[in-house]
XYZ file of C-alpha atoms in Angstrom:
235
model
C 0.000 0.000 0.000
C 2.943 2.299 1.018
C 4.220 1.661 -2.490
C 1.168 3.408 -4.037
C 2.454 6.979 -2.665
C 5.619 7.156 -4.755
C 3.389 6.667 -7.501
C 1.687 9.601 -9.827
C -1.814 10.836 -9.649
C -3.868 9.021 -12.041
C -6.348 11.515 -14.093
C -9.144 9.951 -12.266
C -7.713 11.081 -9.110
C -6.514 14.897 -10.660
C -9.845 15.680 -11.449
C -11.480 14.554 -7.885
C -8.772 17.042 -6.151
C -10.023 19.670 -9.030
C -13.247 19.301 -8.325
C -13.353 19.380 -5.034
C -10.844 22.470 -5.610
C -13.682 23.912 -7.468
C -16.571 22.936 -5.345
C -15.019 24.233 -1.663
C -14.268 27.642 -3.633
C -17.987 28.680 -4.808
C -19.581 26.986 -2.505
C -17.413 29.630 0.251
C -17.463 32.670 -2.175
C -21.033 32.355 -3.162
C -22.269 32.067 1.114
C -19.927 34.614 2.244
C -22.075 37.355 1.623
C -25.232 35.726 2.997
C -23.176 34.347 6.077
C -21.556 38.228 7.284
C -24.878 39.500 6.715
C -26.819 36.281 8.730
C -23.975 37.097 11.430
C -24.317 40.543 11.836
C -27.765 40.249 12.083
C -27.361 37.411 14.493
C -25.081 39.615 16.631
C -26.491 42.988 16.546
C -30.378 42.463 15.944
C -33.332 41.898 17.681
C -36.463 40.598 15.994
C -39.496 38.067 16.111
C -37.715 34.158 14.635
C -33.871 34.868 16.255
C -33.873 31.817 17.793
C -35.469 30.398 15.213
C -32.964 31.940 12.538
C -30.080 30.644 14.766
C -31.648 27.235 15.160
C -31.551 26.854 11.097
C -28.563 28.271 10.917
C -26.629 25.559 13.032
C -28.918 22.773 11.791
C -26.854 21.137 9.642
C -24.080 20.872 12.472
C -26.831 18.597 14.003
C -28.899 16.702 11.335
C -26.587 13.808 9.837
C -25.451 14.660 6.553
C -27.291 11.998 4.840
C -30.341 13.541 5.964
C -29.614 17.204 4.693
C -28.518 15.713 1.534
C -31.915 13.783 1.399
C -33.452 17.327 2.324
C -32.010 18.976 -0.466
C -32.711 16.116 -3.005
C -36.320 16.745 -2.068
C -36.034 20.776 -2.733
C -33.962 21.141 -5.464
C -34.013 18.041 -7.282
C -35.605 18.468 -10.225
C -39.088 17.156 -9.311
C -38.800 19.529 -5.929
C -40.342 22.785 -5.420
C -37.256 25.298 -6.215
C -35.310 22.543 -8.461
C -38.251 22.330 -10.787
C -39.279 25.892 -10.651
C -34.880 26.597 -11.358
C -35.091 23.849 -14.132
C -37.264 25.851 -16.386
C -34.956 28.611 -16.659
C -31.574 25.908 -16.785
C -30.549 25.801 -13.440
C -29.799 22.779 -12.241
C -28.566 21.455 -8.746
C -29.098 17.781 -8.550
C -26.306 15.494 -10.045
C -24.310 18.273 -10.933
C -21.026 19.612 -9.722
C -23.002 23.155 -9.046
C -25.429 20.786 -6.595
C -22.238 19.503 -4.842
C -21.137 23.277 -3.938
C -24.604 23.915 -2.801
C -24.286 20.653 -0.587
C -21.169 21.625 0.796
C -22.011 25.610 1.299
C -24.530 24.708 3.631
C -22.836 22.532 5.729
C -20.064 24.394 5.903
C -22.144 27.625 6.562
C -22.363 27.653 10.594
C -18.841 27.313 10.706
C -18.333 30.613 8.733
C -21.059 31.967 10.605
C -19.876 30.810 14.255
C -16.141 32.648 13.235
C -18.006 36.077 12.105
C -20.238 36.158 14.826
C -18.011 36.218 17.553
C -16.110 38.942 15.674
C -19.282 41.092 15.502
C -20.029 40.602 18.766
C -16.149 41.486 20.108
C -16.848 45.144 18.454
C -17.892 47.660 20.519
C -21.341 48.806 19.513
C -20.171 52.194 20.692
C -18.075 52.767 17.921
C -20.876 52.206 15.368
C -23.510 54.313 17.144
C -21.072 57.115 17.202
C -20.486 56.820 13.537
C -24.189 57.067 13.141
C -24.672 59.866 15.277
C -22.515 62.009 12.641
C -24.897 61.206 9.863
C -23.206 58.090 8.288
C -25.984 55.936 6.634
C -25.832 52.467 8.508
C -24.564 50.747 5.294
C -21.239 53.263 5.400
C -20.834 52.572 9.209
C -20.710 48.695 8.542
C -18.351 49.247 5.528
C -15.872 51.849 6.960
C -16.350 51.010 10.865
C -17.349 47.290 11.723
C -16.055 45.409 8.223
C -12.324 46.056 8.946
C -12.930 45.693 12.529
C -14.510 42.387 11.803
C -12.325 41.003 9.098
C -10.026 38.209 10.729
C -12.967 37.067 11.599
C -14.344 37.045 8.225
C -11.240 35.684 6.991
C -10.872 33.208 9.201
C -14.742 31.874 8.659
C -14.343 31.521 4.881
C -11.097 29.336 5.343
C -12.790 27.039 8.046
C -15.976 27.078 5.540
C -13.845 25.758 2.622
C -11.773 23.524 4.354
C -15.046 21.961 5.347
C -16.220 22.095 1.932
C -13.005 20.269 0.800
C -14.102 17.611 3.998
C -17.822 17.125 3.068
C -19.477 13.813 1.576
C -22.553 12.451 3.202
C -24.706 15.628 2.099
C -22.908 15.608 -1.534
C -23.073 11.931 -2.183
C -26.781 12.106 -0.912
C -27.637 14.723 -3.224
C -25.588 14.166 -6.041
C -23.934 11.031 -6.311
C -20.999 9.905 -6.659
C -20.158 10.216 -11.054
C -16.593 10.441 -11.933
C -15.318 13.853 -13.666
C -18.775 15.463 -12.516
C -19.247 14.924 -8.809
C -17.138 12.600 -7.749
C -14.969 14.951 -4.915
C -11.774 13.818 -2.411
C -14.222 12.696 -0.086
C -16.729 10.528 -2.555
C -13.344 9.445 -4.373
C -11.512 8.171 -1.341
C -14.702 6.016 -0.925
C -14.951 4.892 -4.214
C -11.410 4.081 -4.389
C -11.602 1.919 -0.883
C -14.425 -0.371 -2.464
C -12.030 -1.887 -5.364
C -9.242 -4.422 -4.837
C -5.899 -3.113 -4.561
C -7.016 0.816 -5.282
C -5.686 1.103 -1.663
C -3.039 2.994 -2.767
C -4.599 5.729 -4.806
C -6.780 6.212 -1.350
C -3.997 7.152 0.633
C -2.522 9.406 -1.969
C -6.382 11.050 -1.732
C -6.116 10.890 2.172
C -2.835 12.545 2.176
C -3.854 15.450 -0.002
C -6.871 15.826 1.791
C -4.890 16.253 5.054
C -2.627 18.574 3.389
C -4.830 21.070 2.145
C -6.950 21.027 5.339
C -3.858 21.526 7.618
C -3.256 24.258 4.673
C -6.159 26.103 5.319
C -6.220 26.490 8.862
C -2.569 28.179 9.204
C -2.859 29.906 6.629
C -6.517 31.197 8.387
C -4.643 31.646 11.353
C -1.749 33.823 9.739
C -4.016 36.313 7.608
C -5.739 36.527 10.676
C -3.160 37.571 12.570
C -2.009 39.769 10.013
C -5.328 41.632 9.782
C -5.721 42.270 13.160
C -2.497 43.971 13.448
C -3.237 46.058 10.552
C -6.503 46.893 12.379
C -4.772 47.398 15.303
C -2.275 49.346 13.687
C -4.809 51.876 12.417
């Protein structure tokens, strides 16, 4: 098995690291938006359906993965509500590479959210109401007050979110399979690879570049971090 490290990646095994390359990056870009603004609001707001919000929010941290994959199957599969409603305009989710970012946003998402929120909620509010008592509009005070104050946080958040992106497979292989070149990921190829004879090898070559990038992510979240916050601080 050792053996099979020394050993180049075969083009089956390229395009799973690609793809899963490919998959953790929208799937963090397109909910980092969405996850400041559910944090903020998390953080600083009161209104009717918090709890609930927050409750949602963390969900998929509770639910097995298999059953939020199921979940969105039944949604945005192409018989679901918003998959068949998407399908007539030619979006599809379900057994598609696009369905396995979607898969892998939200269960990443709490993790972003958990890192911005506590960010948020280290920022005195002070500072922001006394931007807003010299006229700034509240969308100015967030951009030129609270976003740099907030943005190791924010930085650290989207490299946890795609390092669990990069990590995620019982949602994905729930709601899109597991189809070589399309949406077959690390994750879903490591387990393909582990049910044939003798492909032990590829799966620790998989295993090891799964590790690496993962390790990866978190120093290098931990060093922008840093570097951030003493740029803040420097300010």
């Amino acid at each position: 098995m050792l053996d099979g490290l020394t050993q180049p990646l075969s083009p089956a095994e390229w395009s799973a690291v690609a793809l899963s390359l490919r998959v953790s990056l929208w799937a963090t870009l397109v909910s980092l938006p969405l996850g400041v603004f559910t944090a903020y609001a998390l953080a600083r707001w009161r209104f009717p359906g918090r709890e609930l919000l927050n409750g949602l929010v963390h969900l998929p941290l509770i639910l097995p993965p298999v059953v939020t994959g199921y979940l969105l199957l039944l949604t945005f599969g192409t018989r679901g509500p918003v998959g068949g409603l998407l399908q007539e305009v030619g979006i599809v989710f379900a057994f598609r590479w696009t369905g396995a970012a979607l898969a892998a946003g939200i269960m990443a998402f709490p993790l972003m959210v958990r890192a911005i929120r506590l960010s948020v909620e280290a920022v005195d509010p002070k500072l922001e109401e006394a931007a807003a008592t010299l006229g700034a509009p509240r969308l100015w005070v967030f951009a030129t007050v609270t976003l740099p104050m907030i943005l190791p946080g924010v930085i650290a958040g989207a490299i946890l979110a795609f390092a669990k992106a990069m990590g995620e497979f019982g949602a994905t292989i729930t709601f899109v399979s597991n189809i070589p070149g399309q949406t077959q990921t690390l994750p879903s190829a490591i387990y393909a690879f582990l049910q044939v004879p003798g492909a032990e090898g590829a799966a620790l070559r998989l295993v090891l570049i799964s590790v690496v990038l993962a390790l990866s992510a978190l120093l290098a979240s931990e060093l922008l971090a840093r570097r951030v916050a003493k740029r803040v601080a420097g300010q």
